[in-house]
């Protein structure tokens, strides 16, 4: 089955800790994205990557970091500098030619205690 | 700037048709999408339409695009309780392999039995 997996589904973090969210895809997509979703709001872009070893900041990158060492993987680290990290985090991927439909993973809900 | 707007709520009776509306501002959009999000889950692609099309039908779903008014709608025929979810409109803009996706805030559809 081709798709996008995110782990864990639920994550709890103490204030001041860094935490890493996993995103893996086997769709052979070049581009990968991280979004944050807050209740009653749409999706806000955190970071995106269109090719291995390259990534760009989205609209709300402060307090987050990413890496793209492999085509299949795009982990997101939520650092202690992120002041309000409790949210639902969605990873997506797409091709980079023609109809570049984004496909989404199941999401990770991060709660800061 | 780029913006996608949707009404926040829609309530319909089971068996009726639902119409979810969306307006966008960027006329350079290439594709427009409808996604469905169930509670605690990621976004599931429902359908898409290329920007030079007026209409697309896919089983119970009909997408209408009025490019002049920058208005997109999703009609769900014979709405069922399983259709209760949040529906996101999105557009992709850009070219030459670089695409940006703009999402609306989502419309929460409630189907009454």
mmCIF file with all atom_site columns, C-alpha atoms in Angstrom:
data_model
loop_
_atom_site.group_PDB
_atom_site.id
_atom_site.type_symbol
_atom_site.label_atom_id
_atom_site.label_alt_id
_atom_site.label_comp_id
_atom_site.label_asym_id
_atom_site.label_entity_id
_atom_site.label_seq_id
_atom_site.pdbx_PDB_ins_code
_atom_site.Cartn_x
_atom_site.Cartn_y
_atom_site.Cartn_z
_atom_site.occupancy
_atom_site.B_iso_or_equiv
_atom_site.pdbx_formal_charge
_atom_site.auth_seq_id
_atom_site.auth_comp_id
_atom_site.auth_asym_id
_atom_site.auth_atom_id
_atom_site.pdbx_PDB_model_num
ATOM 1   C CA . UNK A 1 1   ? 0.000   0.000  0.000   1.00 0.00 ? 1   UNK A CA 1
ATOM 2   C CA . UNK A 1 2   ? 1.345   3.403  -0.976  1.00 0.00 ? 2   UNK A CA 1
ATOM 3   C CA . UNK A 1 3   ? 0.841   6.205  1.461   1.00 0.00 ? 3   UNK A CA 1
ATOM 4   C CA . UNK A 1 4   ? 2.086   8.555  4.127   1.00 0.00 ? 4   UNK A CA 1
ATOM 5   C CA . UNK A 1 5   ? 2.622   7.515  7.717   1.00 0.00 ? 5   UNK A CA 1
ATOM 6   C CA . UNK A 1 6   ? 3.064   9.752  10.718  1.00 0.00 ? 6   UNK A CA 1
ATOM 7   C CA . UNK A 1 7   ? 4.122   8.709  14.171  1.00 0.00 ? 7   UNK A CA 1
ATOM 8   C CA . UNK A 1 8   ? 3.247   8.845  16.915  1.00 0.00 ? 8   UNK A CA 1
ATOM 9   C CA . UNK A 1 9   ? -0.490  9.564  16.680  1.00 0.00 ? 9   UNK A CA 1
ATOM 10  C CA . UNK A 1 10  ? -0.478  11.259 20.098  1.00 0.00 ? 10  UNK A CA 1
ATOM 11  C CA . UNK A 1 11  ? 2.520   12.922 21.712  1.00 0.00 ? 11  UNK A CA 1
ATOM 12  C CA . UNK A 1 12  ? 2.889   14.613 25.063  1.00 0.00 ? 12  UNK A CA 1
ATOM 13  C CA . UNK A 1 13  ? 5.721   16.936 25.876  1.00 0.00 ? 13  UNK A CA 1
ATOM 14  C CA . UNK A 1 14  ? 6.809   18.834 28.908  1.00 0.00 ? 14  UNK A CA 1
ATOM 15  C CA . UNK A 1 15  ? 7.548   22.502 28.544  1.00 0.00 ? 15  UNK A CA 1
ATOM 16  C CA . UNK A 1 16  ? 11.162  23.140 27.595  1.00 0.00 ? 16  UNK A CA 1
ATOM 17  C CA . UNK A 1 17  ? 11.631  19.841 25.757  1.00 0.00 ? 17  UNK A CA 1
ATOM 18  C CA . UNK A 1 18  ? 12.293  19.352 22.088  1.00 0.00 ? 18  UNK A CA 1
ATOM 19  C CA . UNK A 1 19  ? 10.240  16.676 20.352  1.00 0.00 ? 19  UNK A CA 1
ATOM 20  C CA . UNK A 1 20  ? 10.477  15.124 16.876  1.00 0.00 ? 20  UNK A CA 1
ATOM 21  C CA . UNK A 1 21  ? 7.504   14.089 14.754  1.00 0.00 ? 21  UNK A CA 1
ATOM 22  C CA . UNK A 1 22  ? 8.061   11.451 12.123  1.00 0.00 ? 22  UNK A CA 1
ATOM 23  C CA . UNK A 1 23  ? 6.741   11.506 8.538   1.00 0.00 ? 23  UNK A CA 1
ATOM 24  C CA . UNK A 1 24  ? 7.469   8.811  5.960   1.00 0.00 ? 24  UNK A CA 1
ATOM 25  C CA . UNK A 1 25  ? 6.082   8.345  2.446   1.00 0.00 ? 25  UNK A CA 1
ATOM 26  C CA . UNK A 1 26  ? 6.433   5.567  -0.125  1.00 0.00 ? 26  UNK A CA 1
ATOM 27  C CA . UNK A 1 27  ? 4.709   7.416  -2.959  1.00 0.00 ? 27  UNK A CA 1
ATOM 28  C CA . UNK A 1 28  ? 8.034   8.362  -4.565  1.00 0.00 ? 28  UNK A CA 1
ATOM 29  C CA . UNK A 1 29  ? 7.081   12.020 -4.197  1.00 0.00 ? 29  UNK A CA 1
ATOM 30  C CA . UNK A 1 30  ? 9.782   14.652 -4.399  1.00 0.00 ? 30  UNK A CA 1
ATOM 31  C CA . UNK A 1 31  ? 7.979   17.296 -2.325  1.00 0.00 ? 31  UNK A CA 1
ATOM 32  C CA . UNK A 1 32  ? 7.004   17.055 1.330   1.00 0.00 ? 32  UNK A CA 1
ATOM 33  C CA . UNK A 1 33  ? 5.260   19.517 3.627   1.00 0.00 ? 33  UNK A CA 1
ATOM 34  C CA . UNK A 1 34  ? 4.448   20.128 7.284   1.00 0.00 ? 34  UNK A CA 1
ATOM 35  C CA . UNK A 1 35  ? 1.283   21.942 8.342   1.00 0.00 ? 35  UNK A CA 1
ATOM 36  C CA . UNK A 1 36  ? -0.087  22.956 11.693  1.00 0.00 ? 36  UNK A CA 1
ATOM 37  C CA . UNK A 1 37  ? -3.830  22.892 12.359  1.00 0.00 ? 37  UNK A CA 1
ATOM 38  C CA . UNK A 1 38  ? -5.451  24.619 15.325  1.00 0.00 ? 38  UNK A CA 1
ATOM 39  C CA . UNK A 1 39  ? -9.126  24.164 16.278  1.00 0.00 ? 39  UNK A CA 1
ATOM 40  C CA . UNK A 1 40  ? -11.466 26.040 13.963  1.00 0.00 ? 40  UNK A CA 1
ATOM 41  C CA . UNK A 1 41  ? -8.632  27.136 11.731  1.00 0.00 ? 41  UNK A CA 1
ATOM 42  C CA . UNK A 1 42  ? -7.281  26.069 8.411   1.00 0.00 ? 42  UNK A CA 1
ATOM 43  C CA . UNK A 1 43  ? -3.845  24.691 7.685   1.00 0.00 ? 43  UNK A CA 1
ATOM 44  C CA . UNK A 1 44  ? -0.756  26.801 8.153   1.00 0.00 ? 44  UNK A CA 1
ATOM 45  C CA . UNK A 1 45  ? 2.466   25.843 6.386   1.00 0.00 ? 45  UNK A CA 1
ATOM 46  C CA . UNK A 1 46  ? 5.487   25.319 8.631   1.00 0.00 ? 46  UNK A CA 1
ATOM 47  C CA . UNK A 1 47  ? 8.191   23.995 6.270   1.00 0.00 ? 47  UNK A CA 1
ATOM 48  C CA . UNK A 1 48  ? 8.369   22.359 2.887   1.00 0.00 ? 48  UNK A CA 1
ATOM 49  C CA . UNK A 1 49  ? 10.975  20.513 0.873   1.00 0.00 ? 49  UNK A CA 1
ATOM 50  C CA . UNK A 1 50  ? 10.977  19.968 -2.877  1.00 0.00 ? 50  UNK A CA 1
ATOM 51  C CA . UNK A 1 51  ? 14.101  17.871 -3.069  1.00 0.00 ? 51  UNK A CA 1
ATOM 52  C CA . UNK A 1 52  ? 16.440  15.923 -0.823  1.00 0.00 ? 52  UNK A CA 1
ATOM 53  C CA . UNK A 1 53  ? 18.814  18.054 1.256   1.00 0.00 ? 53  UNK A CA 1
ATOM 54  C CA . UNK A 1 54  ? 16.838  21.219 0.578   1.00 0.00 ? 54  UNK A CA 1
ATOM 55  C CA . UNK A 1 55  ? 13.926  22.815 2.424   1.00 0.00 ? 55  UNK A CA 1
ATOM 56  C CA . UNK A 1 56  ? 12.270  26.210 2.810   1.00 0.00 ? 56  UNK A CA 1
ATOM 57  C CA . UNK A 1 57  ? 10.441  28.008 5.585   1.00 0.00 ? 57  UNK A CA 1
ATOM 58  C CA . UNK A 1 58  ? 6.712   28.337 5.345   1.00 0.00 ? 58  UNK A CA 1
ATOM 59  C CA . UNK A 1 59  ? 4.499   30.917 6.998   1.00 0.00 ? 59  UNK A CA 1
ATOM 60  C CA . UNK A 1 60  ? 5.091   29.887 10.632  1.00 0.00 ? 60  UNK A CA 1
ATOM 61  C CA . UNK A 1 61  ? 8.586   28.328 10.786  1.00 0.00 ? 61  UNK A CA 1
ATOM 62  C CA . UNK A 1 62  ? 9.732   29.968 14.022  1.00 0.00 ? 62  UNK A CA 1
ATOM 63  C CA . UNK A 1 63  ? 10.340  27.404 16.754  1.00 0.00 ? 63  UNK A CA 1
ATOM 64  C CA . UNK A 1 64  ? 10.442  24.468 14.320  1.00 0.00 ? 64  UNK A CA 1
ATOM 65  C CA . UNK A 1 65  ? 13.216  22.695 12.420  1.00 0.00 ? 65  UNK A CA 1
ATOM 66  C CA . UNK A 1 66  ? 13.284  19.999 9.730   1.00 0.00 ? 66  UNK A CA 1
ATOM 67  C CA . UNK A 1 67  ? 15.700  17.816 7.807   1.00 0.00 ? 67  UNK A CA 1
ATOM 68  C CA . UNK A 1 68  ? 15.421  16.013 4.480   1.00 0.00 ? 68  UNK A CA 1
ATOM 69  C CA . UNK A 1 69  ? 18.221  13.485 4.296   1.00 0.00 ? 69  UNK A CA 1
ATOM 70  C CA . UNK A 1 70  ? 16.158  10.889 2.448   1.00 0.00 ? 70  UNK A CA 1
ATOM 71  C CA . UNK A 1 71  ? 13.436  11.242 -0.163  1.00 0.00 ? 71  UNK A CA 1
ATOM 72  C CA . UNK A 1 72  ? 11.048  9.174  1.932   1.00 0.00 ? 72  UNK A CA 1
ATOM 73  C CA . UNK A 1 73  ? 11.457  10.996 5.224   1.00 0.00 ? 73  UNK A CA 1
ATOM 74  C CA . UNK A 1 74  ? 10.803  14.544 6.457   1.00 0.00 ? 74  UNK A CA 1
ATOM 75  C CA . UNK A 1 75  ? 10.937  14.721 10.277  1.00 0.00 ? 75  UNK A CA 1
ATOM 76  C CA . UNK A 1 76  ? 9.782   17.844 12.106  1.00 0.00 ? 76  UNK A CA 1
ATOM 77  C CA . UNK A 1 77  ? 11.327  18.946 15.408  1.00 0.00 ? 77  UNK A CA 1
ATOM 78  C CA . UNK A 1 78  ? 9.270   21.183 17.646  1.00 0.00 ? 78  UNK A CA 1
ATOM 79  C CA . UNK A 1 79  ? 11.781  23.060 19.756  1.00 0.00 ? 79  UNK A CA 1
ATOM 80  C CA . UNK A 1 80  ? 11.406  24.699 23.148  1.00 0.00 ? 80  UNK A CA 1
ATOM 81  C CA . UNK A 1 81  ? 11.427  28.045 21.311  1.00 0.00 ? 81  UNK A CA 1
ATOM 82  C CA . UNK A 1 82  ? 7.925   27.335 19.972  1.00 0.00 ? 82  UNK A CA 1
ATOM 83  C CA . UNK A 1 83  ? 5.740   29.184 22.460  1.00 0.00 ? 83  UNK A CA 1
ATOM 84  C CA . UNK A 1 84  ? 2.434   27.495 21.755  1.00 0.00 ? 84  UNK A CA 1
ATOM 85  C CA . UNK A 1 85  ? 3.156   24.042 20.303  1.00 0.00 ? 85  UNK A CA 1
ATOM 86  C CA . UNK A 1 86  ? -0.076  22.270 21.271  1.00 0.00 ? 86  UNK A CA 1
ATOM 87  C CA . UNK A 1 87  ? -1.752  21.534 17.932  1.00 0.00 ? 87  UNK A CA 1
ATOM 88  C CA . UNK A 1 88  ? -2.506  18.900 15.311  1.00 0.00 ? 88  UNK A CA 1
ATOM 89  C CA . UNK A 1 89  ? 0.399   18.426 12.897  1.00 0.00 ? 89  UNK A CA 1
ATOM 90  C CA . UNK A 1 90  ? -0.131  17.181 9.361   1.00 0.00 ? 90  UNK A CA 1
ATOM 91  C CA . UNK A 1 91  ? 2.477   15.966 6.924   1.00 0.00 ? 91  UNK A CA 1
ATOM 92  C CA . UNK A 1 92  ? 1.814   15.894 3.183   1.00 0.00 ? 92  UNK A CA 1
ATOM 93  C CA . UNK A 1 93  ? 3.635   14.990 0.008   1.00 0.00 ? 93  UNK A CA 1
ATOM 94  C CA . UNK A 1 94  ? 3.210   15.669 -3.694  1.00 0.00 ? 94  UNK A CA 1
ATOM 95  C CA . UNK A 1 95  ? 4.911   15.219 -7.024  1.00 0.00 ? 95  UNK A CA 1
ATOM 96  C CA . UNK A 1 96  ? 6.589   18.197 -8.660  1.00 0.00 ? 96  UNK A CA 1
ATOM 97  C CA . UNK A 1 97  ? 5.272   17.964 -12.202 1.00 0.00 ? 97  UNK A CA 1
ATOM 98  C CA . UNK A 1 98  ? 1.827   18.078 -13.799 1.00 0.00 ? 98  UNK A CA 1
ATOM 99  C CA . UNK A 1 99  ? -1.058  17.741 -11.355 1.00 0.00 ? 99  UNK A CA 1
ATOM 100 C CA . UNK A 1 100 ? 0.743   18.052 -8.034  1.00 0.00 ? 100 UNK A CA 1
ATOM 101 C CA . UNK A 1 101 ? -1.993  16.849 -5.738  1.00 0.00 ? 101 UNK A CA 1
ATOM 102 C CA . UNK A 1 102 ? -1.037  16.824 -2.085  1.00 0.00 ? 102 UNK A CA 1
ATOM 103 C CA . UNK A 1 103 ? -1.691  13.663 -0.137  1.00 0.00 ? 103 UNK A CA 1
ATOM 104 C CA . UNK A 1 104 ? -1.854  13.788 3.642   1.00 0.00 ? 104 UNK A CA 1
ATOM 105 C CA . UNK A 1 105 ? -0.799  11.575 6.499   1.00 0.00 ? 105 UNK A CA 1
ATOM 106 C CA . UNK A 1 106 ? -3.094  10.776 9.456   1.00 0.00 ? 106 UNK A CA 1
ATOM 107 C CA . UNK A 1 107 ? -1.633  13.507 11.671  1.00 0.00 ? 107 UNK A CA 1
ATOM 108 C CA . UNK A 1 108 ? 0.057   13.752 15.072  1.00 0.00 ? 108 UNK A CA 1
ATOM 109 C CA . UNK A 1 109 ? -1.628  15.500 17.976  1.00 0.00 ? 109 UNK A CA 1
ATOM 110 C CA . UNK A 1 110 ? 0.967   17.182 20.179  1.00 0.00 ? 110 UNK A CA 1
ATOM 111 C CA . UNK A 1 111 ? 0.028   18.298 23.667  1.00 0.00 ? 111 UNK A CA 1
ATOM 112 C CA . UNK A 1 112 ? 2.338   20.267 25.919  1.00 0.00 ? 112 UNK A CA 1
ATOM 113 C CA . UNK A 1 113 ? 1.806   19.540 29.592  1.00 0.00 ? 113 UNK A CA 1
ATOM 114 C CA . UNK B 2 1   ? -2.564  38.369 -1.471  1.00 0.00 ? 1   UNK B CA 1
ATOM 115 C CA . UNK B 2 2   ? -3.686  34.806 -1.863  1.00 0.00 ? 2   UNK B CA 1
ATOM 116 C CA . UNK B 2 3   ? -6.755  33.855 0.090   1.00 0.00 ? 3   UNK B CA 1
ATOM 117 C CA . UNK B 2 4   ? -9.378  31.104 0.061   1.00 0.00 ? 4   UNK B CA 1
ATOM 118 C CA . UNK B 2 5   ? -12.642 31.656 1.920   1.00 0.00 ? 5   UNK B CA 1
ATOM 119 C CA . UNK B 2 6   ? -15.352 29.272 3.000   1.00 0.00 ? 6   UNK B CA 1
ATOM 120 C CA . UNK B 2 7   ? -18.360 29.513 5.269   1.00 0.00 ? 7   UNK B CA 1
ATOM 121 C CA . UNK B 2 8   ? -17.737 27.801 8.602   1.00 0.00 ? 8   UNK B CA 1
ATOM 122 C CA . UNK B 2 9   ? -20.847 25.667 9.045   1.00 0.00 ? 9   UNK B CA 1
ATOM 123 C CA . UNK B 2 10  ? -23.504 23.877 7.006   1.00 0.00 ? 10  UNK B CA 1
ATOM 124 C CA . UNK B 2 11  ? -26.316 21.710 8.293   1.00 0.00 ? 11  UNK B CA 1
ATOM 125 C CA . UNK B 2 12  ? -28.484 19.492 6.060   1.00 0.00 ? 12  UNK B CA 1
ATOM 126 C CA . UNK B 2 13  ? -30.949 16.647 6.470   1.00 0.00 ? 13  UNK B CA 1
ATOM 127 C CA . UNK B 2 14  ? -30.023 13.132 5.453   1.00 0.00 ? 14  UNK B CA 1
ATOM 128 C CA . UNK B 2 15  ? -30.974 12.493 1.846   1.00 0.00 ? 15  UNK B CA 1
ATOM 129 C CA . UNK B 2 16  ? -30.854 16.157 0.845   1.00 0.00 ? 16  UNK B CA 1
ATOM 130 C CA . UNK B 2 17  ? -28.121 17.684 -1.307  1.00 0.00 ? 17  UNK B CA 1
ATOM 131 C CA . UNK B 2 18  ? -25.316 19.674 0.312   1.00 0.00 ? 18  UNK B CA 1
ATOM 132 C CA . UNK B 2 19  ? -23.602 22.556 -1.409  1.00 0.00 ? 19  UNK B CA 1
ATOM 133 C CA . UNK B 2 20  ? -20.335 23.847 0.027   1.00 0.00 ? 20  UNK B CA 1
ATOM 134 C CA . UNK B 2 21  ? -18.996 27.065 -1.434  1.00 0.00 ? 21  UNK B CA 1
ATOM 135 C CA . UNK B 2 22  ? -15.514 28.515 -1.719  1.00 0.00 ? 22  UNK B CA 1
ATOM 136 C CA . UNK B 2 23  ? -14.071 31.711 -3.149  1.00 0.00 ? 23  UNK B CA 1
ATOM 137 C CA . UNK B 2 24  ? -10.451 32.323 -3.985  1.00 0.00 ? 24  UNK B CA 1
ATOM 138 C CA . UNK B 2 25  ? -8.468  35.371 -4.959  1.00 0.00 ? 25  UNK B CA 1
ATOM 139 C CA . UNK B 2 26  ? -5.508  34.150 -7.009  1.00 0.00 ? 26  UNK B CA 1
ATOM 140 C CA . UNK B 2 27  ? -6.414  33.861 -10.678 1.00 0.00 ? 27  UNK B CA 1
ATOM 141 C CA . UNK B 2 28  ? -3.220  31.943 -11.496 1.00 0.00 ? 28  UNK B CA 1
ATOM 142 C CA . UNK B 2 29  ? -4.429  28.785 -9.756  1.00 0.00 ? 29  UNK B CA 1
ATOM 143 C CA . UNK B 2 30  ? -3.818  25.625 -11.762 1.00 0.00 ? 30  UNK B CA 1
ATOM 144 C CA . UNK B 2 31  ? -5.841  23.068 -9.861  1.00 0.00 ? 31  UNK B CA 1
ATOM 145 C CA . UNK B 2 32  ? -8.534  23.386 -7.228  1.00 0.00 ? 32  UNK B CA 1
ATOM 146 C CA . UNK B 2 33  ? -9.194  20.642 -4.718  1.00 0.00 ? 33  UNK B CA 1
ATOM 147 C CA . UNK B 2 34  ? -11.738 19.453 -2.219  1.00 0.00 ? 34  UNK B CA 1
ATOM 148 C CA . UNK B 2 35  ? -10.558 17.534 0.824   1.00 0.00 ? 35  UNK B CA 1
ATOM 149 C CA . UNK B 2 36  ? -12.557 15.869 3.601   1.00 0.00 ? 36  UNK B CA 1
ATOM 150 C CA . UNK B 2 37  ? -11.349 15.662 7.194   1.00 0.00 ? 37  UNK B CA 1
ATOM 151 C CA . UNK B 2 38  ? -12.996 13.417 9.751   1.00 0.00 ? 38  UNK B CA 1
ATOM 152 C CA . UNK B 2 39  ? -12.371 13.999 13.487  1.00 0.00 ? 39  UNK B CA 1
ATOM 153 C CA . UNK B 2 40  ? -8.788  13.316 14.505  1.00 0.00 ? 40  UNK B CA 1
ATOM 154 C CA . UNK B 2 41  ? -7.742  12.295 11.004  1.00 0.00 ? 41  UNK B CA 1
ATOM 155 C CA . UNK B 2 42  ? -5.732  13.692 8.128   1.00 0.00 ? 42  UNK B CA 1
ATOM 156 C CA . UNK B 2 43  ? -7.157  15.250 4.989   1.00 0.00 ? 43  UNK B CA 1
ATOM 157 C CA . UNK B 2 44  ? -8.568  12.875 2.407   1.00 0.00 ? 44  UNK B CA 1
ATOM 158 C CA . UNK B 2 45  ? -8.616  14.009 -1.207  1.00 0.00 ? 45  UNK B CA 1
ATOM 159 C CA . UNK B 2 46  ? -12.182 13.923 -2.524  1.00 0.00 ? 46  UNK B CA 1
ATOM 160 C CA . UNK B 2 47  ? -11.842 15.427 -5.960  1.00 0.00 ? 47  UNK B CA 1
ATOM 161 C CA . UNK B 2 48  ? -10.059 18.096 -7.953  1.00 0.00 ? 48  UNK B CA 1
ATOM 162 C CA . UNK B 2 49  ? -10.724 20.231 -11.011 1.00 0.00 ? 49  UNK B CA 1
ATOM 163 C CA . UNK B 2 50  ? -8.331  21.776 -13.463 1.00 0.00 ? 50  UNK B CA 1
ATOM 164 C CA . UNK B 2 51  ? -8.689  25.526 -13.702 1.00 0.00 ? 51  UNK B CA 1
ATOM 165 C CA . UNK B 2 52  ? -9.798  25.474 -17.354 1.00 0.00 ? 52  UNK B CA 1
ATOM 166 C CA . UNK B 2 53  ? -12.780 23.218 -16.610 1.00 0.00 ? 53  UNK B CA 1
ATOM 167 C CA . UNK B 2 54  ? -16.274 24.311 -15.590 1.00 0.00 ? 54  UNK B CA 1
ATOM 168 C CA . UNK B 2 55  ? -17.607 21.152 -14.051 1.00 0.00 ? 55  UNK B CA 1
ATOM 169 C CA . UNK B 2 56  ? -16.555 17.736 -12.900 1.00 0.00 ? 56  UNK B CA 1
ATOM 170 C CA . UNK B 2 57  ? -18.792 14.928 -11.679 1.00 0.00 ? 57  UNK B CA 1
ATOM 171 C CA . UNK B 2 58  ? -17.653 11.935 -9.688  1.00 0.00 ? 58  UNK B CA 1
ATOM 172 C CA . UNK B 2 59  ? -20.448 9.703  -8.396  1.00 0.00 ? 59  UNK B CA 1
ATOM 173 C CA . UNK B 2 60  ? -22.303 11.734 -5.738  1.00 0.00 ? 60  UNK B CA 1
ATOM 174 C CA . UNK B 2 61  ? -19.900 14.660 -6.014  1.00 0.00 ? 61  UNK B CA 1
ATOM 175 C CA . UNK B 2 62  ? -20.235 17.539 -8.468  1.00 0.00 ? 62  UNK B CA 1
ATOM 176 C CA . UNK B 2 63  ? -17.673 20.325 -8.604  1.00 0.00 ? 63  UNK B CA 1
ATOM 177 C CA . UNK B 2 64  ? -18.568 23.599 -10.296 1.00 0.00 ? 64  UNK B CA 1
ATOM 178 C CA . UNK B 2 65  ? -15.980 26.240 -11.111 1.00 0.00 ? 65  UNK B CA 1
ATOM 179 C CA . UNK B 2 66  ? -16.800 29.810 -12.095 1.00 0.00 ? 66  UNK B CA 1
ATOM 180 C CA . UNK B 2 67  ? -13.423 31.200 -13.013 1.00 0.00 ? 67  UNK B CA 1
ATOM 181 C CA . UNK B 2 68  ? -14.742 34.690 -13.741 1.00 0.00 ? 68  UNK B CA 1
ATOM 182 C CA . UNK B 2 69  ? -16.122 35.020 -10.201 1.00 0.00 ? 69  UNK B CA 1
ATOM 183 C CA . UNK B 2 70  ? -13.353 32.857 -8.659  1.00 0.00 ? 70  UNK B CA 1
ATOM 184 C CA . UNK B 2 71  ? -16.020 30.662 -7.099  1.00 0.00 ? 71  UNK B CA 1
ATOM 185 C CA . UNK B 2 72  ? -15.821 26.921 -6.513  1.00 0.00 ? 72  UNK B CA 1
ATOM 186 C CA . UNK B 2 73  ? -18.572 24.707 -5.147  1.00 0.00 ? 73  UNK B CA 1
ATOM 187 C CA . UNK B 2 74  ? -18.913 21.097 -4.081  1.00 0.00 ? 74  UNK B CA 1
ATOM 188 C CA . UNK B 2 75  ? -22.310 19.472 -4.286  1.00 0.00 ? 75  UNK B CA 1
ATOM 189 C CA . UNK B 2 76  ? -22.897 16.196 -2.470  1.00 0.00 ? 76  UNK B CA 1
ATOM 190 C CA . UNK B 2 77  ? -26.029 14.412 -3.654  1.00 0.00 ? 77  UNK B CA 1
ATOM 191 C CA . UNK B 2 78  ? -28.083 12.241 -1.278  1.00 0.00 ? 78  UNK B CA 1
ATOM 192 C CA . UNK B 2 79  ? -26.066 13.343 1.738   1.00 0.00 ? 79  UNK B CA 1
ATOM 193 C CA . UNK B 2 80  ? -25.510 10.638 4.340   1.00 0.00 ? 80  UNK B CA 1
ATOM 194 C CA . UNK B 2 81  ? -24.559 10.813 8.029   1.00 0.00 ? 81  UNK B CA 1
ATOM 195 C CA . UNK B 2 82  ? -21.138 9.482  7.046   1.00 0.00 ? 82  UNK B CA 1
ATOM 196 C CA . UNK B 2 83  ? -20.601 12.685 5.078   1.00 0.00 ? 83  UNK B CA 1
ATOM 197 C CA . UNK B 2 84  ? -20.463 14.680 8.329   1.00 0.00 ? 84  UNK B CA 1
ATOM 198 C CA . UNK B 2 85  ? -16.939 16.127 8.399   1.00 0.00 ? 85  UNK B CA 1
ATOM 199 C CA . UNK B 2 86  ? -14.943 19.260 7.674   1.00 0.00 ? 86  UNK B CA 1
ATOM 200 C CA . UNK B 2 87  ? -14.494 20.034 3.988   1.00 0.00 ? 87  UNK B CA 1
ATOM 201 C CA . UNK B 2 88  ? -11.513 22.056 2.807   1.00 0.00 ? 88  UNK B CA 1
ATOM 202 C CA . UNK B 2 89  ? -11.207 23.880 -0.455  1.00 0.00 ? 89  UNK B CA 1
ATOM 203 C CA . UNK B 2 90  ? -7.638  24.379 -1.709  1.00 0.00 ? 90  UNK B CA 1
ATOM 204 C CA . UNK B 2 91  ? -5.888  25.799 -4.735  1.00 0.00 ? 91  UNK B CA 1
ATOM 205 C CA . UNK B 2 92  ? -2.446  25.158 -6.128  1.00 0.00 ? 92  UNK B CA 1
ATOM 206 C CA . UNK B 2 93  ? -0.674  28.077 -7.733  1.00 0.00 ? 93  UNK B CA 1
ATOM 207 C CA . UNK B 2 94  ? 2.669   28.418 -9.431  1.00 0.00 ? 94  UNK B CA 1
ATOM 208 C CA . UNK B 2 95  ? 4.520   26.654 -12.189 1.00 0.00 ? 95  UNK B CA 1
ATOM 209 C CA . UNK B 2 96  ? 7.817   25.177 -13.346 1.00 0.00 ? 96  UNK B CA 1
ATOM 210 C CA . UNK B 2 97  ? 7.652   22.508 -10.668 1.00 0.00 ? 97  UNK B CA 1
ATOM 211 C CA . UNK B 2 98  ? 7.123   24.960 -7.819  1.00 0.00 ? 98  UNK B CA 1
ATOM 212 C CA . UNK B 2 99  ? 3.650   24.876 -6.399  1.00 0.00 ? 99  UNK B CA 1
ATOM 213 C CA . UNK B 2 100 ? 2.111   26.590 -3.420  1.00 0.00 ? 100 UNK B CA 1
ATOM 214 C CA . UNK B 2 101 ? -1.086  25.355 -1.854  1.00 0.00 ? 101 UNK B CA 1
ATOM 215 C CA . UNK B 2 102 ? -3.597  27.680 -0.250  1.00 0.00 ? 102 UNK B CA 1
ATOM 216 C CA . UNK B 2 103 ? -6.273  26.156 1.981   1.00 0.00 ? 103 UNK B CA 1
ATOM 217 C CA . UNK B 2 104 ? -9.549  27.586 3.163   1.00 0.00 ? 104 UNK B CA 1
ATOM 218 C CA . UNK B 2 105 ? -10.509 27.436 6.823   1.00 0.00 ? 105 UNK B CA 1
ATOM 219 C CA . UNK B 2 106 ? -12.868 24.512 6.206   1.00 0.00 ? 106 UNK B CA 1
ATOM 220 C CA . UNK B 2 107 ? -16.654 24.083 6.280   1.00 0.00 ? 107 UNK B CA 1
ATOM 221 C CA . UNK B 2 108 ? -18.063 21.829 8.980   1.00 0.00 ? 108 UNK B CA 1
ATOM 222 C CA . UNK B 2 109 ? -20.901 19.806 7.490   1.00 0.00 ? 109 UNK B CA 1
ATOM 223 C CA . UNK B 2 110 ? -23.413 18.330 9.902   1.00 0.00 ? 110 UNK B CA 1
ATOM 224 C CA . UNK B 2 111 ? -25.904 15.820 8.531   1.00 0.00 ? 111 UNK B CA 1
ATOM 225 C CA . UNK B 2 112 ? -29.080 15.423 10.543  1.00 0.00 ? 112 UNK B CA 1
ATOM 226 C CA . UNK B 2 113 ? -30.780 12.016 10.560  1.00 0.00 ? 113 UNK B CA 1
#
